[in-house]
PDB file of C-alpha atoms in Angstrom:
ATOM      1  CA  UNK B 357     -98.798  47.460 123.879  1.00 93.00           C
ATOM      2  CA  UNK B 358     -98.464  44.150 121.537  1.00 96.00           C
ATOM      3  CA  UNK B 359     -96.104  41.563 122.134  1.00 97.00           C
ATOM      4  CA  UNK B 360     -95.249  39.151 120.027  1.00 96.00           C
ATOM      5  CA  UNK B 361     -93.210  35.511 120.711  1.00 97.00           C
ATOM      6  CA  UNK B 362     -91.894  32.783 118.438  1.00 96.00           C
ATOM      7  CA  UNK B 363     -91.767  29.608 120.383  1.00 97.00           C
ATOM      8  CA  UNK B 364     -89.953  26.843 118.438  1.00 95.00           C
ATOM      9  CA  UNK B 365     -88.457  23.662 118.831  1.00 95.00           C
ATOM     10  CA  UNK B 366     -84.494  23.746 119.538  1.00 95.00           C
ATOM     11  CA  UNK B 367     -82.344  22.117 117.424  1.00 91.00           C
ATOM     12  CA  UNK B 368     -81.574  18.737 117.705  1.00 92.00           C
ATOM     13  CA  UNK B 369     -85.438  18.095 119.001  1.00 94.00           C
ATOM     14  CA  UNK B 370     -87.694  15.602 116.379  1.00 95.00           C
ATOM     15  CA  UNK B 371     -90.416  17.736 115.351  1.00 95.00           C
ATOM     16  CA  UNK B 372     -93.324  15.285 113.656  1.00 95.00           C
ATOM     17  CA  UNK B 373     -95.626  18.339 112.896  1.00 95.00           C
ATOM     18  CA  UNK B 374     -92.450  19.350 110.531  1.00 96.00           C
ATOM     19  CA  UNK B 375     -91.886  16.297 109.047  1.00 96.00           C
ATOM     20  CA  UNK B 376     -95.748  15.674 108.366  1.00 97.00           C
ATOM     21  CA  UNK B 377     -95.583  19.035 106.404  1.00 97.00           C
ATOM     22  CA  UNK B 378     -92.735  18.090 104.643  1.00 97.00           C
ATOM     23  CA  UNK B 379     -94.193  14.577 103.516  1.00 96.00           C
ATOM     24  CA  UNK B 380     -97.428  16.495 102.400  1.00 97.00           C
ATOM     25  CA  UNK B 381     -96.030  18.935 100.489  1.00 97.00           C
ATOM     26  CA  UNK B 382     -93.840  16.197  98.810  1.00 96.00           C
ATOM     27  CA  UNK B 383     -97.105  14.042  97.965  1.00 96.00           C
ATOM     28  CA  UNK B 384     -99.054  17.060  96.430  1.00 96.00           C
ATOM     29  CA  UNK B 385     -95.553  17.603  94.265  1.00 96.00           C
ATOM     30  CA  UNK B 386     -93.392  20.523  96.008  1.00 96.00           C
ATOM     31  CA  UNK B 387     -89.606  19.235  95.038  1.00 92.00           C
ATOM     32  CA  UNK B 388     -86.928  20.760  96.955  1.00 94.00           C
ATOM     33  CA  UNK B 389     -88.423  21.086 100.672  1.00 96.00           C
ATOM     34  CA  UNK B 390     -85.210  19.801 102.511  1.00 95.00           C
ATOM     35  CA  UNK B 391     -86.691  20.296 105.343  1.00 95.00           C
ATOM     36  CA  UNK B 392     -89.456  22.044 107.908  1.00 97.00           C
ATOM     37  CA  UNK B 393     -90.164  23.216 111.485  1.00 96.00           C
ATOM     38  CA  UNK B 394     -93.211  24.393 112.861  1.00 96.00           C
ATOM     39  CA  UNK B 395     -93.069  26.411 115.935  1.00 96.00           C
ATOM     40  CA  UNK B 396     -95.774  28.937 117.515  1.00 96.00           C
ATOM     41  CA  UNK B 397     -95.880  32.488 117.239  1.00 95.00           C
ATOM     42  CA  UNK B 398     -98.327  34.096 120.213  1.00 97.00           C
ATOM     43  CA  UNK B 399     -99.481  37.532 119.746  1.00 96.00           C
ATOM     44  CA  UNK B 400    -100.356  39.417 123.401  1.00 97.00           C
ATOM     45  CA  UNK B 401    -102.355  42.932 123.911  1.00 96.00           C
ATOM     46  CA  UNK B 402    -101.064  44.284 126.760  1.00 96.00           C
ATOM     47  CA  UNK B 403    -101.865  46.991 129.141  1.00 96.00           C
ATOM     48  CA  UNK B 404     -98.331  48.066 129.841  1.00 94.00           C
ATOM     49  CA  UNK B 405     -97.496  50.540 128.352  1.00 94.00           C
ATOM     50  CA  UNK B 406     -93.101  50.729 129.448  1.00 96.00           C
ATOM     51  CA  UNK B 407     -91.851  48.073 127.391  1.00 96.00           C
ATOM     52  CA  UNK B 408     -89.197  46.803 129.188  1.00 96.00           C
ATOM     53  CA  UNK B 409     -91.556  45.904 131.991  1.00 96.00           C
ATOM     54  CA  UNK B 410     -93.210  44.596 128.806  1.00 96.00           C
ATOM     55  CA  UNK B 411     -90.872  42.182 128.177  1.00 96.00           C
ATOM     56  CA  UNK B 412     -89.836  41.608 131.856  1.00 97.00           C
ATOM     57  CA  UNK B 413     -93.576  40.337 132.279  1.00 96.00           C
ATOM     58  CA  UNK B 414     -93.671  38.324 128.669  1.00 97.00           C
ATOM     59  CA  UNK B 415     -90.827  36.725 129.594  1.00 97.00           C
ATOM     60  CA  UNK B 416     -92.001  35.574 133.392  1.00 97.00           C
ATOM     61  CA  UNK B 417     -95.055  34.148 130.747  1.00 97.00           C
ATOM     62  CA  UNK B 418     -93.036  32.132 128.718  1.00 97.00           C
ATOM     63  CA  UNK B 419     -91.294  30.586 131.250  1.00 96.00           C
ATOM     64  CA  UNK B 420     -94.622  29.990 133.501  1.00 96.00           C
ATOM     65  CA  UNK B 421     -96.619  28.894 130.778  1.00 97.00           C
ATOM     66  CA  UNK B 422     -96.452  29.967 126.645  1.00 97.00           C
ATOM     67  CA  UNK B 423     -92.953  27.488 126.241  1.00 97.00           C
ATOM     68  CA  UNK B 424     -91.784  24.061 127.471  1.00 95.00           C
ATOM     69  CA  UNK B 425     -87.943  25.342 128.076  1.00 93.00           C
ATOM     70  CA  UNK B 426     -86.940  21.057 128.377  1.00 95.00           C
ATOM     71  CA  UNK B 427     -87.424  21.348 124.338  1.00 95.00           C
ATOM     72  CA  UNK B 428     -88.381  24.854 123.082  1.00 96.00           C
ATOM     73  CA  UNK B 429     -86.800  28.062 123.147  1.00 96.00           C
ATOM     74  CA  UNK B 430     -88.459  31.772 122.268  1.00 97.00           C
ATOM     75  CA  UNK B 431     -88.057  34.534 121.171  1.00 96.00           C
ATOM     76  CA  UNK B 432     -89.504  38.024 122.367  1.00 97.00           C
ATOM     77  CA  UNK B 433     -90.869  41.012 120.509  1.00 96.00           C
ATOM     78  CA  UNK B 434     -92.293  44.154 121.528  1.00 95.00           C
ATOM     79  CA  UNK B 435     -94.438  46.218 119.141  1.00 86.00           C
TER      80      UNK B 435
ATOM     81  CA  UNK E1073     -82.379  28.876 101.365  1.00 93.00           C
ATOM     82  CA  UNK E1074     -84.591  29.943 103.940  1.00 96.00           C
ATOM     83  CA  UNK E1075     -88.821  30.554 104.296  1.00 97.00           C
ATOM     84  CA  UNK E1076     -90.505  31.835 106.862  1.00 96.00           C
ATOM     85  CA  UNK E1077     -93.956  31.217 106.761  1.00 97.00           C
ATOM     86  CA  UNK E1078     -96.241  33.122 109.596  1.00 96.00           C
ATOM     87  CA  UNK E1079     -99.868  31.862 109.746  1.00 96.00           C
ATOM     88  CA  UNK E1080    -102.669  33.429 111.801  1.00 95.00           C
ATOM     89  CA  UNK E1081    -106.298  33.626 112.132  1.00 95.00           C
ATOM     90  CA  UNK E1082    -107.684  36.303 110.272  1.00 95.00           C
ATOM     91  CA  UNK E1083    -109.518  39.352 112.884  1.00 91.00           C
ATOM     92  CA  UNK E1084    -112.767  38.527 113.444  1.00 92.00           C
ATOM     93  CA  UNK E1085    -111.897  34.938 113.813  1.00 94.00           C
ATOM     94  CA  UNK E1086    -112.747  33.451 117.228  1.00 95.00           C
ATOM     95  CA  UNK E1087    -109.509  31.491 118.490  1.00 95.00           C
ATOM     96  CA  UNK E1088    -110.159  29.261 121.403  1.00 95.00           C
ATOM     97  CA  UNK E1089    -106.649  28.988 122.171  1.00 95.00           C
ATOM     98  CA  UNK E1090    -105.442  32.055 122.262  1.00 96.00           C
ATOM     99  CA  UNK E1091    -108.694  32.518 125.265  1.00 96.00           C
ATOM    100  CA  UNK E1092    -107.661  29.342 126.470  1.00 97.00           C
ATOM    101  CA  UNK E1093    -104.250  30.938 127.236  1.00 97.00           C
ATOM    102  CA  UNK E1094    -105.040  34.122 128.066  1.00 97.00           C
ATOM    103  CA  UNK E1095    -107.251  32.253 131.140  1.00 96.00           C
ATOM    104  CA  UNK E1096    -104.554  30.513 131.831  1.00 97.00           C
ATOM    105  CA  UNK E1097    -102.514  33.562 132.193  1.00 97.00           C
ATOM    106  CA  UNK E1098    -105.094  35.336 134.104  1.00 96.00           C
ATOM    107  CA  UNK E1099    -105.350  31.884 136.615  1.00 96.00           C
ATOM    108  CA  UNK E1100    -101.407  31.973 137.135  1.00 96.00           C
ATOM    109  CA  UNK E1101    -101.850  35.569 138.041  1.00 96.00           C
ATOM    110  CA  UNK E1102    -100.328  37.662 135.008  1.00 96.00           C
ATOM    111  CA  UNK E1103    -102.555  40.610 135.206  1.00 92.00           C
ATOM    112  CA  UNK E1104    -103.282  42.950 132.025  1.00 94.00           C
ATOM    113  CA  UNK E1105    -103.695  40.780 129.263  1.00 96.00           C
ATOM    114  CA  UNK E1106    -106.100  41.978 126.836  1.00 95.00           C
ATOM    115  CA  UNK E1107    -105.581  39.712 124.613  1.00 95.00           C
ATOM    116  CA  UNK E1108    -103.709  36.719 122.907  1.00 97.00           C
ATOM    117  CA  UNK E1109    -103.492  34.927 119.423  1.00 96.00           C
ATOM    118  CA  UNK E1110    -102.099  32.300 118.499  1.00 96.00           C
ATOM    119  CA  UNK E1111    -101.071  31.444 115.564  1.00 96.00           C
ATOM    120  CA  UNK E1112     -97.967  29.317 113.031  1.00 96.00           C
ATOM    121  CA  UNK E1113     -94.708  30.193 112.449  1.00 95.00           C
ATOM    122  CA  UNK E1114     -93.201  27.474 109.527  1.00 97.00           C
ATOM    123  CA  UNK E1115     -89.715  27.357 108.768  1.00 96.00           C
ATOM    124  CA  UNK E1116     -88.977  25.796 105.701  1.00 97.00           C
ATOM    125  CA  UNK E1117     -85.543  24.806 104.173  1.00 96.00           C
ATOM    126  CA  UNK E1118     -85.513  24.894 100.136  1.00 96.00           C
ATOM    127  CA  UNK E1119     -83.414  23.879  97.778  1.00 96.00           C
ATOM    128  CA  UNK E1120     -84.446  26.796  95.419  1.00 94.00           C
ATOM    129  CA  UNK E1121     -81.817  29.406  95.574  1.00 94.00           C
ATOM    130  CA  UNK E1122     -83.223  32.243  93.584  1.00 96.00           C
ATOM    131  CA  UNK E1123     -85.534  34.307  96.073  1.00 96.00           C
ATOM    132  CA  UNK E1124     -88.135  34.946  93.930  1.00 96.00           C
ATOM    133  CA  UNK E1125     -89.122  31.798  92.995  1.00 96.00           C
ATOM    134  CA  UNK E1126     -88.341  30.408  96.309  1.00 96.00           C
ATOM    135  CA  UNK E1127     -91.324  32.921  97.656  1.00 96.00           C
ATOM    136  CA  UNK E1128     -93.306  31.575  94.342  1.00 97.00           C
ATOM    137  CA  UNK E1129     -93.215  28.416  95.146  1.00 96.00           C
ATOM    138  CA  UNK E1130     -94.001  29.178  98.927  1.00 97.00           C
ATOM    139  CA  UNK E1131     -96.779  30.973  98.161  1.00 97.00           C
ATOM    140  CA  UNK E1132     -98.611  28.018  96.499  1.00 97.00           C
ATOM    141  CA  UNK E1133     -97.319  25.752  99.473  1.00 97.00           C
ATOM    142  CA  UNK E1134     -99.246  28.610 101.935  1.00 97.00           C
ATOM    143  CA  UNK E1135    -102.177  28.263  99.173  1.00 96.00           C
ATOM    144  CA  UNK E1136    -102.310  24.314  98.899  1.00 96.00           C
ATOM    145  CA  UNK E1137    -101.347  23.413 102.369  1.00 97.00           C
ATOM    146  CA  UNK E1138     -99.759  25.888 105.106  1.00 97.00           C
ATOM    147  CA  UNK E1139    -102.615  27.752 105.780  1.00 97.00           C
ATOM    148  CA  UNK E1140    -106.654  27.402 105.643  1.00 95.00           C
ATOM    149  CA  UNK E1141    -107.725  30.406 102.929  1.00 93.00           C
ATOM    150  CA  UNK E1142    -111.143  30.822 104.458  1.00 95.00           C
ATOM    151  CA  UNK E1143    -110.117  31.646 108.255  1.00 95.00           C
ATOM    152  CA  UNK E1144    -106.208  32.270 107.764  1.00 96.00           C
ATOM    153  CA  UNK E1145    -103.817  35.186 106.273  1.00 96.00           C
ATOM    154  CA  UNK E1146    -100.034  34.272 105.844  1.00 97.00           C
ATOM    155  CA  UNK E1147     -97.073  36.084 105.282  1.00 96.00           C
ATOM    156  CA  UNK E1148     -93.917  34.785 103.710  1.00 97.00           C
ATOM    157  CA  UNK E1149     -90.328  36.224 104.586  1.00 96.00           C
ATOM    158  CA  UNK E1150     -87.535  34.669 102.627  1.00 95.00           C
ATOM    159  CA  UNK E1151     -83.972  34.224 104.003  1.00 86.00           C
TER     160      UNK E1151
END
């Protein structure tokens, strides 16, 4: 079974990554980028096969380890 | 409007961090995990309100910047 989580910076939290991007894409001439955010997205093969014990399990992963929940939040998906 | 850019290693690719978390998964004792990518989820805000040109214009963003042509694939979702 694949799983599949956005992690991404809440609101309100600088993200430097984004605003790097942004200044790039501004220097090599992209007008109009108000703004960007650059979060992680972490694709899992897993050997469950139920997939709410799926997601159950993802989840206990994202809060041990795949997102900081002080300044990111995520978002589940099972394939 | 609203771009969603999602960036990950094309197959065949090695990616050290998605091992490095899947160890780390296997250390904190998540059992069952096959195996993990990782990859780049961008959010971009644009001025552009027309979709088609917003995913245009994305598209050479992903081909300038966003993502590395030799080892990457991308795919755009506009909002």
């Amino acid at each position: 079974m694949k799983a599949r989580v956005h992690v991404s910076l809440k609101s309100g939290v600088l993200d430097p990554q984004g605003e790097a991007i942004r200044h790039a894409l501004g220097t090599l001439g992209f007008e109009g980028v108000e703004g960007v955010r650059q979060g992680k997205l972490i694709e899992l093969e897993l050997a469950q096969t139920d997939p709410a014990a799926a997601e159950a399990e993802v989840k206990k992963m994202c809060e041990a380890l795949l997102a900081n929940p002080v300044i990111e939040s995520y978002k589940i998906e099972i394939a």
